[in-house]
Amino acid sequence: MAAMVVGVLRRGSGYSSGGFGGTSRLLALSLRRFASTLVVAEHEGGFVKPSSLSALAAAEAVAKDNKISLLLGGSGPALHKAADHAASSHPLVSEVLVADSEALAHPLAEPWAELLCSVQQKGGYSHVIASSTSFGKNLLPRAAALLDVSPVTDVTAVKEPRVFVRPIYAGNALCTVKYTGEDPCMMSIRSTSFSPTNKAMSETKVAPITQVDLSFLSEGKSSWVNLTSQDTERPDLANASVVVTGGRGLKSAENFKLLEQLAEKLGAAVGATRAAVDAGYVPNDLQVGQTGKIVAPELYMAFGVSGAIQHLAGMRDSKVIVAVNKDADAPIFQVADYGLVADLFEVLDELLKIPDKK
Amino acid sequence: MKILVAVKRVVDYAVKVRVKPDRTGVETANVKMSMNPFCEIAVEEALRLREAGAAAEVVAATIGPAQSADTLRTALAMGADRAVHVLHDPDPARPLLPLAVAKILRAVALQEKPGLVILGKQAIDDDCNQTGQMLAGLLQWPQGTFASKVLLDKEKQKATVEREVDGGIETICLKLPAVITTDLRLNQPRYATLPNIMKAKSKVIKKVTPEDLNVDIRSDMEVIEVTEPPKRKAGVILSSVDELLDKLKNEARVL
């Protein structure tokens, strides 16, 4: 239905004069007033990232007939390949805006916030959505301050176009808020709460790609030096369907290798608690919790994890939780679907002995 | 150079919070309050920069009711030189939003003229993760968020910041003045010793109001309700790995 209306509008706008053209402009205006969303997307290797596809699903949750513009920035051929991917990524995407500049090649908040403001001022969107990644969390509040509006962080559900649910106090309470300010209503969404759509795209539906005029970019006050990344063969922690996590109970970095072997076997990602990170067993980008990553996999297996409030905040929405801990009183057992009160090394040994089936 | 540190008084991180029966918020009466852990890290970093000779003075600031002065005293006891208390008694139904806090901090920054403002990356009550970015935007200063390492170069008026980002550590370089927000890994905050707690009592806390600073506090967000998160259904304790595998395969169907 939404696609039909947009289709009529497109054809309508072809008439430069006459009643039909006028009506369509009016329709376009009222449609825009209802919901038109700018989704700030991230891309990697020529594709829109899964977390940004979740942001598209959130835009759809705002309004079934939402008119979505997707903003992509960066430079080089990968950007343009990602733009092609973006153009056919969701039936509601009506336009892909491409900002091609060396200044945007790295995720620096200063030029990106200027870009977002400029695009918002031209497009007059009712909503601006980004995913709660380190990129989204760095950029969105800065841009919101420049636009003088309050953004909503980490939205987990959209109740009405301007009414949202978000966790507070490390997920120990859920707060429903209504945005009552001027346009745009800005939010970052928790990507594990919105599944990317699998809706089949019609072959002909490819959104037009437009280049953004970047003459407004000012001289940078910040510069990018480098990124030290943890290269890993395993699936990305935030999007993995199985996550195995170790806590202080693993006792050493050496023992974490056992967990990695199990992860390999299950096609899982490896996570860790803050205690394990602080003890130097694993790098900190594996930390799951209020201050680390938020995961919601099908299966979450916690080994030697006590279950502190801050850790539970990052994994309590997992579908099935398994806990292995020697201490029968560990709080983790209060959220676990299946618990084993046992020595984790013996359990790991047994699990590693299971013959590979697949 | 002067460093301005913003601190917030929040429900202590170890407290298990309870949602009020009338669903208007979380119970904060008779609950232990402390300095937000990320703010402690911000104070510690400012002190270390002063001790390393990169800064001459550390000024702590907070916005909140009279009791927030305790949080400033903690910062002073850790070693901050003086403090600014922006008195604001929030209406429980309309808590102060990060945008308003950022506007107040901008006004304080314009008076104090710091070379660097350090904040925590998020408060553990509202979990917003916005104020530092908003302050940087309002001041048109560069921002180094989620910092796990900060190096100041006084000569070149530059800060090199290592940031915790998804997938690794990113290094960026900022022209001063700048805004930095702290991640947990940045440092281990010190404890205030008794002599320092005593000394802190004679340090100056300047009291101002948002009106004095000409900041108009408005809110464009309404809290409709606060509820308990859905409870997970009780789990079972199993006796063996075989049983676990069986349950995962045949009951939960996740393997």
Coordinates of C-alpha atoms in Angstrom, one line a residue:
Chain A
M1 CA 0.0 0.0 0.0
A2 CA 2.7 2.5 1.0
A3 CA 4.7 1.6 -2.0
M4 CA 1.6 2.2 -4.2
V5 CA 1.1 5.7 -2.8
V6 CA 4.7 6.5 -3.3
G7 CA 4.5 5.1 -6.8
V8 CA 1.5 7.4 -7.6
L9 CA 3.4 10.3 -6.2
R10 CA 6.4 9.7 -8.3
R11 CA 4.3 9.5 -11.5
G12 CA 2.3 12.5 -10.3
S13 CA 5.4 14.6 -9.9
G14 CA 6.1 14.0 -13.6
Y15 CA 3.2 16.4 -14.4
S16 CA 4.5 19.9 -14.0
S17 CA 1.0 21.4 -14.1
G18 CA -2.6 20.4 -13.7
G19 CA -4.7 19.3 -10.8
F20 CA -3.1 15.9 -10.3
G21 CA 0.3 17.3 -9.8
G22 CA -1.0 19.8 -7.2
T23 CA -2.8 17.0 -5.3
S24 CA 0.2 14.9 -5.3
R25 CA 2.3 17.7 -3.8
L26 CA -0.3 18.1 -1.1
L27 CA -0.2 14.4 -0.5
A28 CA 3.5 14.4 -0.4
L29 CA 3.4 17.2 2.2
S30 CA 1.0 15.4 4.5
L31 CA 2.9 12.1 4.0
R32 CA 6.1 13.9 5.0
R33 CA 4.4 15.4 8.1
F34 CA 3.4 11.9 9.1
A35 CA 6.7 10.2 9.0
S36 CA 9.8 10.6 7.0
T37 CA 12.9 9.2 8.4
L38 CA 16.6 9.7 7.9
V39 CA 18.6 6.5 8.8
V40 CA 22.3 7.1 9.3
A41 CA 23.8 3.9 8.1
E42 CA 27.2 2.3 8.6
H43 CA 28.9 0.2 6.0
E44 CA 31.8 -2.2 5.7
G45 CA 33.3 -4.0 2.8
G46 CA 30.7 -2.6 0.4
F47 CA 27.6 -3.6 2.4
V48 CA 25.3 -1.9 4.8
K49 CA 26.1 -3.3 8.3
P50 CA 23.5 -5.5 9.9
S51 CA 23.1 -3.0 12.8
S52 CA 22.0 -0.4 10.3
L53 CA 19.5 -2.8 8.7
S54 CA 18.0 -3.1 12.2
A55 CA 17.7 0.7 12.2
L56 CA 15.6 0.3 9.0
A57 CA 13.4 -2.1 10.8
A58 CA 13.0 0.4 13.6
A59 CA 12.0 3.1 11.0
E60 CA 9.4 0.7 9.7
A61 CA 8.1 0.3 13.3
V62 CA 7.7 4.1 13.5
A63 CA 5.3 4.1 10.6
K64 CA 4.3 1.3 8.2
D65 CA 4.4 3.8 5.3
N66 CA 7.5 5.6 6.4
K67 CA 9.5 7.2 3.7
I68 CA 13.1 6.4 4.5
S69 CA 16.1 8.2 3.3
L70 CA 19.3 6.4 4.0
L71 CA 22.5 8.4 4.6
L72 CA 25.9 6.8 3.8
G73 CA 29.2 8.5 4.1
G74 CA 32.8 7.8 3.4
S75 CA 35.0 7.7 0.4
G76 CA 36.2 5.3 -2.3
P77 CA 34.6 2.5 -4.3
A78 CA 33.4 0.6 -1.2
L79 CA 31.1 3.5 -0.4
H80 CA 29.5 3.4 -3.8
K81 CA 29.1 -0.4 -3.7
A82 CA 27.4 0.0 -0.3
A83 CA 25.1 2.6 -1.7
D84 CA 24.0 0.1 -4.4
H85 CA 23.3 -2.4 -1.6
A86 CA 21.5 0.3 0.4
A87 CA 19.3 1.2 -2.6
S88 CA 17.7 -2.2 -2.5
S89 CA 18.0 -3.0 1.2
H90 CA 14.4 -2.3 2.3
P91 CA 11.1 -1.7 0.4
L92 CA 10.6 1.6 2.3
V93 CA 13.9 3.1 1.3
S94 CA 12.9 5.9 -1.1
E95 CA 16.3 7.6 -1.4
V96 CA 20.0 6.9 -0.7
L97 CA 22.1 10.0 0.1
V98 CA 25.8 9.5 -0.4
A99 CA 28.3 11.8 1.1
D100 CA 31.7 11.2 -0.5
S101 CA 34.6 13.0 1.1
E102 CA 38.0 12.2 2.7
A103 CA 36.7 14.1 5.8
L104 CA 34.1 11.4 6.3
A105 CA 36.3 8.4 5.5
H106 CA 36.8 7.9 9.3
P107 CA 34.0 8.0 11.9
L108 CA 34.9 11.4 13.3
A109 CA 32.0 13.1 15.1
E110 CA 32.7 16.6 14.0
P111 CA 32.3 16.4 10.2
W112 CA 29.6 13.7 10.6
A113 CA 27.5 15.9 12.9
E114 CA 27.8 18.8 10.5
L115 CA 26.7 16.5 7.7
L116 CA 23.8 15.1 9.6
C117 CA 22.6 18.7 10.5
S118 CA 22.9 19.9 6.9
V119 CA 21.0 16.9 5.5
Q120 CA 18.3 17.3 8.2
Q121 CA 17.9 21.0 7.5
K122 CA 17.4 20.3 3.8
G123 CA 15.1 17.2 4.2
G124 CA 13.0 18.3 7.2
Y125 CA 12.7 14.7 8.4
S126 CA 10.3 13.9 11.3
H127 CA 12.7 11.2 12.6
V128 CA 16.4 10.5 12.6
I129 CA 17.5 7.0 13.5
A130 CA 21.0 5.5 14.0
S131 CA 22.0 2.2 15.6
S132 CA 23.5 2.3 19.2
T133 CA 27.0 1.4 18.0
S134 CA 30.0 3.2 19.1
F135 CA 29.6 5.3 15.9
G136 CA 26.0 6.1 16.5
K137 CA 26.5 6.9 20.2
N138 CA 29.4 9.2 19.4
L139 CA 27.6 11.1 16.6
L140 CA 23.9 11.4 17.3
P141 CA 24.0 13.4 20.6
R142 CA 26.4 15.9 19.0
A143 CA 24.2 16.4 16.0
A144 CA 21.1 16.6 18.3
A145 CA 22.7 19.4 20.3
L146 CA 23.4 21.3 17.1
L147 CA 19.7 20.9 16.1
D148 CA 18.7 21.8 19.7
V149 CA 16.6 18.6 20.3
S150 CA 16.9 15.8 22.8
P151 CA 17.6 12.3 21.4
V152 CA 16.5 9.0 22.9
T153 CA 19.3 6.5 23.6
D154 CA 19.0 2.7 23.0
V155 CA 15.4 2.4 22.1
T156 CA 14.2 -1.2 22.4
A157 CA 10.6 -0.7 21.3
V158 CA 8.5 1.8 19.3
K159 CA 5.0 2.1 20.8
E160 CA 3.8 5.1 18.8
P161 CA 5.7 7.3 16.3
R162 CA 7.0 9.4 19.3
V163 CA 6.6 7.0 22.2
F164 CA 9.5 4.7 22.9
V165 CA 10.7 2.2 25.5
R166 CA 14.3 2.2 26.7
P167 CA 16.1 0.5 29.5
I168 CA 17.5 2.5 32.4
Y169 CA 19.5 1.5 35.5
A170 CA 21.5 -1.2 33.6
G171 CA 18.3 -2.7 32.3
N172 CA 16.7 -3.1 35.8
A173 CA 13.9 -0.8 34.7
L174 CA 12.2 0.0 31.5
C175 CA 11.2 3.7 30.8
T176 CA 8.5 4.7 28.4
V177 CA 9.1 8.2 27.1
K178 CA 7.3 10.5 24.8
Y179 CA 9.2 13.0 22.7
T180 CA 7.3 16.3 22.7
G181 CA 9.8 18.6 21.1
E182 CA 10.4 20.0 17.6
D183 CA 11.3 17.9 14.6
P184 CA 13.3 15.8 14.2
C185 CA 12.7 13.1 16.8
M186 CA 16.2 11.6 17.1
M187 CA 17.0 8.1 18.5
S188 CA 19.6 5.4 18.6
I189 CA 18.1 1.9 18.6
R190 CA 19.3 -1.2 20.2
S191 CA 19.9 -3.4 17.2
T192 CA 19.3 -6.7 19.0
S193 CA 15.7 -5.5 19.6
F194 CA 14.8 -5.0 15.9
S195 CA 15.4 -7.8 13.5
P196 CA 16.5 -6.8 10.0
T197 CA 13.7 -7.3 7.6
N198 CA 13.9 -10.2 5.2
K199 CA 11.1 -8.8 3.0
A200 CA 11.6 -9.7 -0.6
M201 CA 12.4 -6.7 -2.7
S202 CA 10.7 -6.4 -6.0
E203 CA 13.2 -6.6 -8.8
T204 CA 12.4 -3.1 -10.0
K205 CA 12.4 -1.4 -6.7
V206 CA 15.8 0.3 -6.5
A207 CA 15.9 3.6 -4.7
P208 CA 17.6 6.6 -6.5
I209 CA 21.1 7.5 -5.2
T210 CA 21.8 11.2 -4.7
Q211 CA 25.2 12.8 -3.9
V212 CA 25.1 15.2 -1.0
D213 CA 26.6 18.6 -1.5
L214 CA 29.4 18.9 1.0
S215 CA 30.4 22.6 0.6
F216 CA 29.4 23.3 4.2
L217 CA 32.2 21.1 5.7
S218 CA 34.5 23.2 7.8
E219 CA 38.2 22.6 8.6
G220 CA 38.5 19.8 11.1
K221 CA 39.5 20.2 14.7
S222 CA 40.1 16.5 15.0
S223 CA 42.0 14.0 13.0
W224 CA 42.0 10.2 12.8
V225 CA 45.3 8.4 13.6
N226 CA 44.6 4.7 13.5
L227 CA 42.4 1.7 14.5
T228 CA 43.9 -1.3 16.2
S229 CA 41.4 -4.0 15.5
Q230 CA 41.0 -7.4 17.0
D231 CA 41.1 -9.7 14.0
T232 CA 39.0 -12.7 14.6
E233 CA 37.7 -15.5 12.4
R234 CA 34.6 -15.9 14.6
P235 CA 31.2 -14.2 14.1
D236 CA 30.8 -10.7 15.4
L237 CA 29.8 -10.7 19.1
A238 CA 26.8 -8.3 18.7
N239 CA 25.2 -10.4 15.9
A240 CA 26.2 -14.0 16.7
S241 CA 23.4 -16.5 17.3
V242 CA 25.5 -18.3 19.9
V243 CA 27.7 -16.6 22.5
V244 CA 30.0 -18.3 25.0
T245 CA 31.3 -16.1 27.8
G246 CA 33.9 -16.5 30.4
G247 CA 34.3 -14.7 33.7
R248 CA 36.9 -14.6 36.4
G249 CA 36.3 -18.3 37.0
L250 CA 38.4 -19.1 33.9
K251 CA 41.5 -18.0 35.9
S252 CA 43.8 -17.2 33.0
A253 CA 44.2 -16.1 29.4
E254 CA 45.5 -19.6 28.7
N255 CA 42.3 -21.2 29.9
F256 CA 40.2 -18.8 27.7
K257 CA 41.6 -20.8 24.8
L258 CA 39.4 -23.7 25.9
L259 CA 36.4 -21.4 25.5
E260 CA 37.6 -20.4 22.1
Q261 CA 37.8 -24.0 21.1
L262 CA 34.2 -24.5 22.2
A263 CA 33.2 -21.4 20.3
E264 CA 34.8 -22.8 17.2
K265 CA 32.9 -26.0 17.6
L266 CA 29.6 -24.2 18.0
G267 CA 30.2 -21.4 15.5
A268 CA 29.8 -19.0 18.4
A269 CA 31.3 -15.7 19.3
V270 CA 33.4 -15.3 22.5
G271 CA 32.4 -12.8 25.2
A272 CA 33.8 -11.9 28.6
T273 CA 32.9 -10.2 31.8
R274 CA 34.6 -7.1 33.0
A275 CA 36.5 -9.1 35.6
A276 CA 38.0 -11.3 32.8
V277 CA 38.9 -8.2 30.8
D278 CA 40.4 -6.3 33.7
A279 CA 42.5 -9.4 34.6
G280 CA 43.9 -9.3 31.1
Y281 CA 42.5 -12.6 29.9
V282 CA 40.9 -11.1 26.8
P283 CA 40.8 -7.7 25.0
N284 CA 38.1 -5.3 26.2
D285 CA 36.0 -5.2 23.0
L286 CA 34.8 -8.7 24.1
Q287 CA 33.2 -7.3 27.2
V288 CA 29.4 -8.0 27.5
G289 CA 27.4 -5.7 29.8
Q290 CA 26.1 -2.2 30.6
T291 CA 29.4 -0.6 29.6
G292 CA 30.3 -3.2 26.9
K293 CA 28.3 -4.9 24.2
I294 CA 24.6 -5.7 24.4
V295 CA 23.9 -9.1 23.0
A296 CA 20.7 -11.1 22.6
P297 CA 21.7 -14.4 20.9
E298 CA 19.6 -17.6 20.6
L299 CA 22.0 -19.3 23.1
Y300 CA 24.2 -17.7 25.7
M301 CA 26.5 -19.9 27.7
A302 CA 28.2 -18.3 30.7
F303 CA 31.2 -20.1 32.2
G304 CA 32.5 -19.0 35.6
V305 CA 30.4 -15.8 35.5
S306 CA 28.8 -14.7 38.8
G307 CA 26.1 -12.5 37.1
A308 CA 26.7 -9.0 38.4
I309 CA 23.9 -6.4 37.6
Q310 CA 26.2 -4.7 35.1
H311 CA 26.9 -8.0 33.2
L312 CA 23.2 -9.1 33.2
A313 CA 22.4 -5.8 31.5
G314 CA 24.2 -6.9 28.5
M315 CA 22.7 -10.4 28.0
R316 CA 19.4 -10.7 29.8
D317 CA 17.5 -10.7 26.6
S318 CA 19.2 -13.8 25.2
K319 CA 16.7 -16.5 24.3
V320 CA 18.3 -19.4 26.2
I321 CA 20.8 -18.8 28.9
V322 CA 23.1 -21.6 30.2
A323 CA 25.2 -21.0 33.3
V324 CA 28.1 -23.2 34.5
N325 CA 29.4 -22.2 37.9
K326 CA 30.7 -23.9 41.0
D327 CA 28.8 -21.5 43.3
A328 CA 25.2 -22.6 43.5
D329 CA 24.3 -19.2 45.0
A330 CA 25.7 -17.2 42.0
P331 CA 23.1 -14.6 40.8
I332 CA 23.6 -15.9 37.2
F333 CA 21.4 -18.9 38.1
Q334 CA 18.5 -16.6 38.7
V335 CA 18.3 -15.8 35.0
A336 CA 19.6 -19.0 33.6
D337 CA 17.2 -21.4 31.8
Y338 CA 19.7 -24.3 32.4
G339 CA 22.2 -24.3 35.1
L340 CA 25.1 -26.7 36.0
V341 CA 26.6 -26.4 39.4
A342 CA 30.0 -27.9 38.5
D343 CA 33.6 -27.2 37.9
L344 CA 33.7 -25.3 34.6
F345 CA 36.9 -27.0 33.4
E346 CA 35.3 -30.5 33.7
V347 CA 32.2 -29.3 31.8
L348 CA 34.3 -27.6 29.1
D349 CA 36.4 -30.9 28.8
E350 CA 33.2 -32.9 28.3
L351 CA 31.7 -30.4 25.9
L352 CA 34.9 -30.4 23.8
K353 CA 34.8 -34.1 23.5
I354 CA 31.4 -34.1 21.8
P355 CA 32.0 -35.3 18.2
D356 CA 31.5 -32.7 15.5
K357 CA 28.3 -33.5 13.7
K358 CA 28.2 -30.7 11.2
Chain B
M1 CA 45.6 25.2 31.7
K2 CA 42.5 24.4 33.7
I3 CA 40.5 21.2 33.5
L4 CA 36.8 21.2 34.2
V5 CA 35.3 17.9 35.4
A6 CA 31.6 17.3 35.5
V7 CA 30.3 14.8 38.1
K8 CA 26.9 13.4 38.8
R9 CA 25.3 12.0 42.0
V10 CA 23.5 8.7 41.2
V11 CA 22.1 5.6 43.0
D12 CA 25.2 3.6 44.0
Y13 CA 26.1 1.0 41.4
A14 CA 25.8 -1.9 43.8
V15 CA 22.2 -1.1 44.8
K16 CA 19.5 -3.3 43.3
V17 CA 17.0 -0.6 42.2
R18 CA 13.3 -1.0 42.8
V19 CA 10.6 0.5 40.6
K20 CA 8.0 2.6 42.5
P21 CA 4.6 0.9 42.7
D22 CA 3.0 4.0 41.0
R23 CA 5.3 3.5 38.0
T24 CA 6.6 7.1 38.0
G25 CA 10.2 6.1 38.5
V26 CA 12.7 4.3 40.5
E27 CA 12.8 4.4 44.4
T28 CA 15.6 6.9 45.3
A29 CA 14.5 7.8 48.9
N30 CA 16.7 6.1 51.6
V31 CA 18.9 4.6 48.9
K32 CA 22.7 4.8 49.0
M33 CA 23.9 7.5 46.6
S34 CA 27.4 7.9 45.2
M35 CA 29.4 9.6 42.5
N36 CA 28.7 8.0 39.1
P37 CA 31.6 5.5 38.6
F38 CA 32.5 7.0 35.2
C39 CA 32.7 10.5 36.8
E40 CA 35.2 9.2 39.4
I41 CA 37.3 8.1 36.5
A42 CA 37.0 11.5 35.0
V43 CA 38.1 13.2 38.2
E44 CA 41.1 10.8 38.6
E45 CA 42.2 11.5 35.0
A46 CA 42.1 15.2 35.6
L47 CA 44.1 14.9 38.7
R48 CA 46.7 12.7 37.0
L49 CA 47.0 15.3 34.2
R50 CA 47.6 18.0 36.8
E51 CA 50.1 15.8 38.7
A52 CA 51.9 15.3 35.4
G53 CA 52.2 19.0 34.9
A54 CA 49.8 19.2 32.0
A55 CA 47.3 21.2 33.9
A56 CA 47.4 23.8 36.7
E57 CA 43.9 23.5 38.2
V58 CA 41.1 21.0 38.4
V59 CA 37.6 22.4 38.8
A60 CA 34.7 20.0 39.6
A61 CA 31.1 20.9 38.6
T62 CA 27.8 19.3 39.3
I63 CA 24.1 20.2 38.7
G64 CA 21.6 19.0 41.2
P65 CA 19.8 19.5 44.5
A66 CA 21.6 20.6 47.8
Q67 CA 22.7 17.0 48.5
S68 CA 24.8 16.9 45.3
A69 CA 27.3 19.0 47.3
D70 CA 28.4 15.7 48.9
T71 CA 29.5 14.5 45.4
L72 CA 31.5 17.7 45.0
R73 CA 33.1 17.1 48.4
T74 CA 34.1 13.7 47.2
A75 CA 35.8 15.2 44.2
L76 CA 37.5 17.8 46.3
A77 CA 38.7 15.0 48.7
M78 CA 40.1 13.1 45.8
G79 CA 42.1 16.3 45.0
A80 CA 40.1 18.7 42.9
D81 CA 41.1 22.3 43.7
R82 CA 37.6 23.9 43.9
A83 CA 34.0 23.3 42.7
V84 CA 31.0 24.8 41.1
H85 CA 27.5 23.7 42.3
V86 CA 24.7 24.6 39.9
L87 CA 21.7 24.3 42.2
H88 CA 18.7 22.7 40.6
D89 CA 15.9 20.8 42.3
P90 CA 14.4 18.7 39.6
D91 CA 10.7 17.9 39.4
P92 CA 10.6 14.1 39.6
A93 CA 8.3 13.9 36.6
R94 CA 10.6 16.0 34.5
P95 CA 14.2 15.0 35.2
L96 CA 16.9 17.2 33.8
L97 CA 17.8 16.0 30.3
P98 CA 21.4 15.7 29.0
L99 CA 20.7 18.7 26.6
A100 CA 19.9 21.0 29.6
V101 CA 22.9 19.7 31.5
A102 CA 25.1 20.3 28.4
K103 CA 23.7 23.9 28.1
I104 CA 24.5 24.6 31.8
L105 CA 28.0 23.1 31.5
R106 CA 28.6 25.2 28.4
A107 CA 27.7 28.3 30.4
V108 CA 30.1 27.1 33.2
A109 CA 32.8 26.4 30.6
L110 CA 32.4 29.9 29.1
Q111 CA 33.0 31.4 32.5
E112 CA 35.8 29.1 33.6
K113 CA 37.5 28.9 30.2
P114 CA 39.1 25.4 30.7
G115 CA 41.4 23.9 28.1
L116 CA 39.8 20.5 28.6
V117 CA 36.4 19.3 29.9
I118 CA 36.3 15.7 31.1
L119 CA 33.0 13.8 31.7
G120 CA 32.1 10.2 32.2
K121 CA 30.8 8.4 29.1
Q122 CA 27.4 7.7 30.7
A123 CA 25.6 8.0 34.0
I124 CA 24.6 4.6 35.3
D125 CA 21.0 5.8 36.2
D126 CA 19.7 7.2 32.9
D127 CA 22.3 5.3 30.8
C128 CA 22.0 8.1 28.2
N129 CA 25.6 8.5 27.0
Q130 CA 24.9 12.0 25.5
T131 CA 26.0 14.9 27.7
G132 CA 29.7 15.0 26.6
Q133 CA 28.9 14.8 23.0
M134 CA 26.2 17.5 23.3
L135 CA 28.5 19.8 25.3
A136 CA 31.2 19.4 22.6
G137 CA 28.6 20.2 19.9
L138 CA 27.3 23.3 21.7
L139 CA 30.9 24.6 22.3
Q140 CA 31.9 23.6 18.7
W141 CA 34.9 21.8 20.3
P142 CA 36.2 18.5 19.2
Q143 CA 35.3 15.4 21.2
G144 CA 37.1 12.3 22.3
T145 CA 34.5 9.9 23.6
F146 CA 34.9 6.5 25.4
A147 CA 38.6 7.3 26.1
S148 CA 40.9 4.6 27.4
K149 CA 44.0 6.7 27.2
V150 CA 44.7 10.4 27.1
L151 CA 47.9 12.2 26.2
L152 CA 48.2 16.0 26.4
D153 CA 50.7 18.0 24.5
K154 CA 50.7 21.5 26.1
E155 CA 53.1 22.9 23.5
K156 CA 51.1 21.9 20.5
Q157 CA 47.7 22.3 22.3
K158 CA 46.7 18.9 21.3
A159 CA 45.2 15.8 22.9
T160 CA 45.8 12.3 21.6
V161 CA 43.0 10.0 22.7
E162 CA 42.6 6.3 22.4
R163 CA 39.0 5.3 22.2
E164 CA 37.2 2.1 22.9
V165 CA 35.1 1.4 19.8
D166 CA 33.3 -1.6 18.4
G167 CA 36.0 -4.0 17.2
G168 CA 39.0 -2.4 18.7
I169 CA 40.8 0.8 19.8
E170 CA 40.8 3.9 17.7
T171 CA 43.3 6.7 18.1
I172 CA 42.3 10.3 17.3
C173 CA 44.0 13.6 17.7
L174 CA 42.1 16.7 19.0
K175 CA 42.9 20.4 19.0
L176 CA 42.4 22.0 22.4
P177 CA 40.1 23.1 23.9
A178 CA 38.3 19.7 23.7
V179 CA 35.8 17.5 25.5
I180 CA 36.7 14.0 26.6
T181 CA 34.4 11.3 28.0
T182 CA 35.9 8.4 30.0
D183 CA 35.6 4.7 29.6
L184 CA 36.1 2.3 32.5
R185 CA 39.5 1.3 31.3
L186 CA 41.0 4.8 31.5
N187 CA 42.3 4.5 35.1
Q188 CA 41.7 3.2 38.6
P189 CA 40.3 6.0 40.7
R190 CA 42.1 6.7 44.0
Y191 CA 40.4 6.6 47.4
A192 CA 40.2 9.8 49.4
T193 CA 42.3 9.6 52.5
L194 CA 41.1 11.0 55.8
P195 CA 43.4 14.0 55.9
N196 CA 42.3 14.8 52.3
I197 CA 38.6 14.5 53.3
M198 CA 39.3 17.0 56.2
K199 CA 41.2 19.3 53.8
A200 CA 38.3 19.2 51.3
K201 CA 36.0 20.7 53.9
S202 CA 37.8 24.1 53.6
K203 CA 37.9 24.1 49.8
V204 CA 35.5 26.5 48.0
I205 CA 32.2 25.4 46.4
K206 CA 30.7 28.2 44.4
K207 CA 26.9 28.0 44.3
V208 CA 25.1 29.3 41.2
T209 CA 21.6 28.7 39.7
P210 CA 20.7 28.1 36.1
E211 CA 19.1 31.6 36.1
D212 CA 22.5 33.1 37.1
L213 CA 24.0 31.4 34.1
N214 CA 21.2 32.5 31.9
V215 CA 20.3 29.0 30.9
D216 CA 16.7 28.2 30.1
I217 CA 15.8 24.7 31.2
R218 CA 13.1 23.2 29.2
S219 CA 12.2 19.6 28.5
D220 CA 11.1 18.0 25.3
M221 CA 10.7 14.6 26.8
E222 CA 7.9 13.2 29.0
V223 CA 8.3 10.1 31.1
I224 CA 5.1 8.1 30.7
E225 CA 5.9 5.2 32.9
V226 CA 8.7 3.2 34.4
T227 CA 8.2 -0.5 34.8
E228 CA 10.0 -3.6 35.9
P229 CA 11.6 -5.6 33.0
P230 CA 9.8 -8.8 32.2
K231 CA 10.9 -11.6 34.6
R232 CA 12.5 -14.6 33.0
K233 CA 10.8 -17.9 33.9
A234 CA 12.5 -19.9 36.5
G235 CA 15.2 -22.2 35.1
V236 CA 16.3 -25.6 36.1
I237 CA 19.5 -26.9 37.6
L238 CA 20.8 -30.0 35.7
S239 CA 23.0 -32.7 36.9
S240 CA 25.2 -33.5 33.9
V241 CA 26.6 -32.3 30.7
D242 CA 24.7 -35.0 28.8
E243 CA 21.5 -33.7 30.3
L244 CA 22.4 -30.2 29.3
L245 CA 23.1 -31.2 25.7
D246 CA 19.8 -33.1 25.6
K247 CA 17.9 -30.1 26.8
L248 CA 19.6 -27.8 24.4
K249 CA 18.9 -30.1 21.5
N250 CA 15.4 -31.4 22.2
E251 CA 13.8 -28.9 24.5
A252 CA 15.2 -25.5 23.6
R253 CA 16.2 -26.5 20.1
V254 CA 19.2 -24.2 20.0
L255 CA 21.9 -26.7 19.1

